[in-house]
Amino acid sequence: MTIQMHVETSSRSRLKAGALAGLIAGGAFMMMEMVLVALSGASFWGPPRMIAAIVMGEGVLPPPATFDLMVLMAAMAVHFMPSIVIGVAFALIASRFGWLMAVIVGAAVGLGLYVVNFYGMTSVFPWFAMARNTISIVSHIAFGLMLGLSYKALAK
């Protein structure tokens, strides 16, 4: 009985750590993407508008790429839900890994997400094709790196 309770608690802790790691990685990704896009000369608010367009429609795409609270809230909801799911799924496999392997696998997950998002999802969301660039690749890999690091730090 005690062993079973410990296993259930341990599994629950790992899944909770995965969900939190997904939130942390998702937040880091969003900020990195927005800052890098702004540094490239485009609007800071462009990435959230591209994400929000998934549920709000293409009408929210830039121009103008200005701040809009409803667009930002929609983008956060659309972005953070999959980040949590990915974090939980990552926890199921990464619990067996050491730090280095978790970070390497996390980076691979990030790169895989880039491919799925910007090559697979463009049939449904064609505006994703315009974001096939170095910024998106780097941001997705950084998401994975942060996912691995956050998970290992939280799963202790």
PDB file of C-alpha atoms in Angstrom:
ATOM      1  CA  MET A   1       0.000   0.000   0.000  1.00  0.00           C
ATOM      2  CA  THR A   2       2.773   2.435   0.906  1.00  0.00           C
ATOM      3  CA  ILE A   3       4.739   1.568  -2.232  1.00  0.00           C
ATOM      4  CA  GLN A   4       1.683   2.108  -4.443  1.00  0.00           C
ATOM      5  CA  MET A   5       0.994   5.510  -2.830  1.00  0.00           C
ATOM      6  CA  HIS A   6       4.624   6.501  -3.353  1.00  0.00           C
ATOM      7  CA  VAL A   7       4.491   5.510  -7.038  1.00  0.00           C
ATOM      8  CA  GLU A   8       1.241   7.443  -7.566  1.00  0.00           C
ATOM      9  CA  THR A   9       2.658  10.506  -5.796  1.00  0.00           C
ATOM     10  CA  SER A  10       5.895  10.225  -7.748  1.00  0.00           C
ATOM     11  CA  SER A  11       4.037   9.937 -11.081  1.00  0.00           C
ATOM     12  CA  ARG A  12       1.813  12.866 -10.186  1.00  0.00           C
ATOM     13  CA  SER A  13       4.872  14.940  -9.235  1.00  0.00           C
ATOM     14  CA  ARG A  14       6.559  14.162 -12.556  1.00  0.00           C
ATOM     15  CA  LEU A  15       3.448  15.103 -14.525  1.00  0.00           C
ATOM     16  CA  LYS A  16       3.046  18.313 -12.533  1.00  0.00           C
ATOM     17  CA  ALA A  17       6.723  19.126 -13.172  1.00  0.00           C
ATOM     18  CA  GLY A  18       6.125  18.467 -16.880  1.00  0.00           C
ATOM     19  CA  ALA A  19       3.114  20.779 -16.993  1.00  0.00           C
ATOM     20  CA  LEU A  20       5.028  23.549 -15.216  1.00  0.00           C
ATOM     21  CA  ALA A  21       8.060  23.011 -17.453  1.00  0.00           C
ATOM     22  CA  GLY A  22       5.763  23.348 -20.474  1.00  0.00           C
ATOM     23  CA  LEU A  23       4.471  26.669 -19.128  1.00  0.00           C
ATOM     24  CA  ILE A  24       7.986  27.935 -18.440  1.00  0.00           C
ATOM     25  CA  ALA A  25       9.267  26.835 -21.856  1.00  0.00           C
ATOM     26  CA  GLY A  26       6.171  28.271 -23.552  1.00  0.00           C
ATOM     27  CA  GLY A  27       6.651  31.627 -21.838  1.00  0.00           C
ATOM     28  CA  ALA A  28      10.345  31.722 -22.704  1.00  0.00           C
ATOM     29  CA  PHE A  29       9.518  30.822 -26.309  1.00  0.00           C
ATOM     30  CA  MET A  30       6.875  33.538 -26.618  1.00  0.00           C
ATOM     31  CA  MET A  31       9.137  36.249 -25.227  1.00  0.00           C
ATOM     32  CA  MET A  32      12.146  35.129 -27.265  1.00  0.00           C
ATOM     33  CA  GLU A  33      10.114  35.018 -30.474  1.00  0.00           C
ATOM     34  CA  MET A  34       8.634  38.480 -29.867  1.00  0.00           C
ATOM     35  CA  VAL A  35      11.988  40.069 -28.979  1.00  0.00           C
ATOM     36  CA  LEU A  36      13.877  38.482 -31.893  1.00  0.00           C
ATOM     37  CA  VAL A  37      11.154  39.496 -34.343  1.00  0.00           C
ATOM     38  CA  ALA A  38      11.298  43.067 -33.008  1.00  0.00           C
ATOM     39  CA  LEU A  39      15.100  43.095 -33.278  1.00  0.00           C
ATOM     40  CA  SER A  40      14.758  42.020 -36.906  1.00  0.00           C
ATOM     41  CA  GLY A  41      12.731  45.169 -37.599  1.00  0.00           C
ATOM     42  CA  ALA A  42       9.226  43.677 -37.557  1.00  0.00           C
ATOM     43  CA  SER A  43       6.547  44.288 -34.945  1.00  0.00           C
ATOM     44  CA  PHE A  44       6.900  42.866 -31.447  1.00  0.00           C
ATOM     45  CA  TRP A  45       3.175  42.022 -31.610  1.00  0.00           C
ATOM     46  CA  GLY A  46       3.377  40.049 -34.874  1.00  0.00           C
ATOM     47  CA  PRO A  47       3.975  36.576 -33.347  1.00  0.00           C
ATOM     48  CA  PRO A  48       0.998  36.731 -30.949  1.00  0.00           C
ATOM     49  CA  ARG A  49      -1.217  37.840 -33.837  1.00  0.00           C
ATOM     50  CA  MET A  50      -0.084  34.856 -35.937  1.00  0.00           C
ATOM     51  CA  ILE A  51      -0.890  32.508 -33.051  1.00  0.00           C
ATOM     52  CA  ALA A  52      -4.218  34.169 -32.238  1.00  0.00           C
ATOM     53  CA  ALA A  53      -5.284  33.896 -35.891  1.00  0.00           C
ATOM     54  CA  ILE A  54      -5.607  30.137 -35.313  1.00  0.00           C
ATOM     55  CA  VAL A  55      -8.815  30.781 -33.349  1.00  0.00           C
ATOM     56  CA  MET A  56      -9.695  34.368 -34.297  1.00  0.00           C
ATOM     57  CA  GLY A  57      -9.187  34.091 -38.036  1.00  0.00           C
ATOM     58  CA  GLU A  58      -6.842  35.737 -40.505  1.00  0.00           C
ATOM     59  CA  GLY A  59      -8.408  39.142 -39.835  1.00  0.00           C
ATOM     60  CA  VAL A  60      -6.122  39.628 -36.815  1.00  0.00           C
ATOM     61  CA  LEU A  61      -2.943  39.170 -38.856  1.00  0.00           C
ATOM     62  CA  PRO A  62      -0.759  42.219 -39.368  1.00  0.00           C
ATOM     63  CA  PRO A  63      -0.941  44.914 -40.489  1.00  0.00           C
ATOM     64  CA  PRO A  64      -1.414  46.521 -38.134  1.00  0.00           C
ATOM     65  CA  ALA A  65       0.757  44.520 -35.771  1.00  0.00           C
ATOM     66  CA  THR A  66      -0.130  46.572 -32.740  1.00  0.00           C
ATOM     67  CA  PHE A  67      -1.065  45.602 -29.202  1.00  0.00           C
ATOM     68  CA  ASP A  68      -4.573  44.237 -28.703  1.00  0.00           C
ATOM     69  CA  LEU A  69      -5.480  42.645 -25.376  1.00  0.00           C
ATOM     70  CA  MET A  70      -8.025  40.209 -26.856  1.00  0.00           C
ATOM     71  CA  VAL A  71      -5.532  39.065 -29.486  1.00  0.00           C
ATOM     72  CA  LEU A  72      -2.852  38.604 -26.835  1.00  0.00           C
ATOM     73  CA  MET A  73      -5.201  36.623 -24.573  1.00  0.00           C
ATOM     74  CA  ALA A  74      -6.252  34.382 -27.476  1.00  0.00           C
ATOM     75  CA  ALA A  75      -2.609  33.844 -28.423  1.00  0.00           C
ATOM     76  CA  MET A  76      -1.691  32.919 -24.872  1.00  0.00           C
ATOM     77  CA  ALA A  77      -4.569  30.431 -24.599  1.00  0.00           C
ATOM     78  CA  VAL A  78      -3.715  28.826 -27.940  1.00  0.00           C
ATOM     79  CA  HIS A  79       0.012  28.766 -27.185  1.00  0.00           C
ATOM     80  CA  PHE A  80       0.052  27.652 -23.544  1.00  0.00           C
ATOM     81  CA  MET A  81      -2.409  24.772 -23.805  1.00  0.00           C
ATOM     82  CA  PRO A  82      -0.203  22.759 -26.198  1.00  0.00           C
ATOM     83  CA  SER A  83       2.876  23.821 -24.209  1.00  0.00           C
ATOM     84  CA  ILE A  84       1.389  22.157 -21.118  1.00  0.00           C
ATOM     85  CA  VAL A  85       0.416  19.018 -23.058  1.00  0.00           C
ATOM     86  CA  ILE A  86       3.890  18.805 -24.602  1.00  0.00           C
ATOM     87  CA  GLY A  87       5.430  19.292 -21.147  1.00  0.00           C
ATOM     88  CA  VAL A  88       3.376  16.442 -19.682  1.00  0.00           C
ATOM     89  CA  ALA A  89       4.210  14.157 -22.627  1.00  0.00           C
ATOM     90  CA  PHE A  90       7.875  15.107 -22.255  1.00  0.00           C
ATOM     91  CA  ALA A  91       7.742  14.206 -18.547  1.00  0.00           C
ATOM     92  CA  LEU A  92       6.585  10.705 -19.412  1.00  0.00           C
ATOM     93  CA  ILE A  93       9.777  10.025 -21.358  1.00  0.00           C
ATOM     94  CA  ALA A  94      12.290  12.383 -19.743  1.00  0.00           C
ATOM     95  CA  SER A  95      11.878  11.058 -16.218  1.00  0.00           C
ATOM     96  CA  ARG A  96      14.380   8.318 -17.147  1.00  0.00           C
ATOM     97  CA  PHE A  97      16.938  10.765 -18.551  1.00  0.00           C
ATOM     98  CA  GLY A  98      19.790  12.601 -16.919  1.00  0.00           C
ATOM     99  CA  TRP A  99      20.193  16.356 -17.370  1.00  0.00           C
ATOM    100  CA  LEU A 100      22.187  16.239 -20.591  1.00  0.00           C
ATOM    101  CA  MET A 101      19.913  13.744 -22.335  1.00  0.00           C
ATOM    102  CA  ALA A 102      16.814  15.682 -21.224  1.00  0.00           C
ATOM    103  CA  VAL A 103      18.226  18.859 -22.754  1.00  0.00           C
ATOM    104  CA  ILE A 104      19.261  17.100 -25.991  1.00  0.00           C
ATOM    105  CA  VAL A 105      15.891  15.366 -26.358  1.00  0.00           C
ATOM    106  CA  GLY A 106      14.154  18.641 -25.470  1.00  0.00           C
ATOM    107  CA  ALA A 107      16.024  20.434 -28.265  1.00  0.00           C
ATOM    108  CA  ALA A 108      15.018  17.655 -30.670  1.00  0.00           C
ATOM    109  CA  VAL A 109      11.394  18.016 -29.550  1.00  0.00           C
ATOM    110  CA  GLY A 110      11.606  21.756 -30.215  1.00  0.00           C
ATOM    111  CA  LEU A 111      13.012  21.194 -33.689  1.00  0.00           C
ATOM    112  CA  GLY A 112      10.317  18.596 -34.367  1.00  0.00           C
ATOM    113  CA  LEU A 113       7.644  21.082 -33.293  1.00  0.00           C
ATOM    114  CA  TYR A 114       9.083  23.628 -35.726  1.00  0.00           C
ATOM    115  CA  VAL A 115       8.795  21.127 -38.589  1.00  0.00           C
ATOM    116  CA  VAL A 116       5.237  20.140 -37.628  1.00  0.00           C
ATOM    117  CA  ASN A 117       4.111  23.754 -37.148  1.00  0.00           C
ATOM    118  CA  PHE A 118       5.718  25.352 -40.176  1.00  0.00           C
ATOM    119  CA  TYR A 119       5.516  22.540 -42.703  1.00  0.00           C
ATOM    120  CA  GLY A 120       2.656  20.319 -41.530  1.00  0.00           C
ATOM    121  CA  MET A 121       0.243  22.930 -40.210  1.00  0.00           C
ATOM    122  CA  THR A 122       0.571  25.314 -43.162  1.00  0.00           C
ATOM    123  CA  SER A 123      -2.114  23.379 -45.019  1.00  0.00           C
ATOM    124  CA  VAL A 124      -4.570  24.523 -42.326  1.00  0.00           C
ATOM    125  CA  PHE A 125      -2.914  27.813 -41.353  1.00  0.00           C
ATOM    126  CA  PRO A 126      -1.178  29.090 -44.519  1.00  0.00           C
ATOM    127  CA  TRP A 127       0.186  32.223 -42.818  1.00  0.00           C
ATOM    128  CA  PHE A 128       2.616  30.012 -40.869  1.00  0.00           C
ATOM    129  CA  ALA A 129       4.676  29.648 -44.063  1.00  0.00           C
ATOM    130  CA  MET A 130       5.812  33.273 -43.824  1.00  0.00           C
ATOM    131  CA  ALA A 131       7.436  32.484 -40.471  1.00  0.00           C
ATOM    132  CA  ARG A 132       9.709  29.750 -41.818  1.00  0.00           C
ATOM    133  CA  ASN A 133      12.905  31.450 -40.758  1.00  0.00           C
ATOM    134  CA  THR A 134      15.884  31.319 -38.457  1.00  0.00           C
ATOM    135  CA  ILE A 135      14.046  33.136 -35.674  1.00  0.00           C
ATOM    136  CA  SER A 136      11.343  30.462 -35.580  1.00  0.00           C
ATOM    137  CA  ILE A 137      13.854  27.614 -35.716  1.00  0.00           C
ATOM    138  CA  VAL A 138      15.991  29.092 -32.923  1.00  0.00           C
ATOM    139  CA  SER A 139      12.938  29.893 -30.787  1.00  0.00           C
ATOM    140  CA  HIS A 140      11.564  26.363 -31.123  1.00  0.00           C
ATOM    141  CA  ILE A 141      14.902  24.780 -30.254  1.00  0.00           C
ATOM    142  CA  ALA A 142      15.138  27.154 -27.269  1.00  0.00           C
ATOM    143  CA  PHE A 143      11.640  26.009 -26.227  1.00  0.00           C
ATOM    144  CA  GLY A 144      12.911  22.428 -26.176  1.00  0.00           C
ATOM    145  CA  LEU A 145      16.098  23.319 -24.312  1.00  0.00           C
ATOM    146  CA  MET A 146      14.092  25.222 -21.703  1.00  0.00           C
ATOM    147  CA  LEU A 147      11.620  22.345 -21.479  1.00  0.00           C
ATOM    148  CA  GLY A 148      14.423  19.885 -20.701  1.00  0.00           C
ATOM    149  CA  LEU A 149      16.153  22.179 -18.210  1.00  0.00           C
ATOM    150  CA  SER A 150      12.931  23.205 -16.470  1.00  0.00           C
ATOM    151  CA  TYR A 151      11.655  19.667 -16.223  1.00  0.00           C
ATOM    152  CA  LYS A 152      14.857  18.317 -14.680  1.00  0.00           C
ATOM    153  CA  ALA A 153      14.996  21.228 -12.224  1.00  0.00           C
ATOM    154  CA  LEU A 154      11.346  20.779 -11.181  1.00  0.00           C
ATOM    155  CA  ALA A 155      11.322  16.974 -11.071  1.00  0.00           C
ATOM    156  CA  LYS A 156      13.854  16.714  -8.259  1.00  0.00           C
TER     157      LYS A 156
END
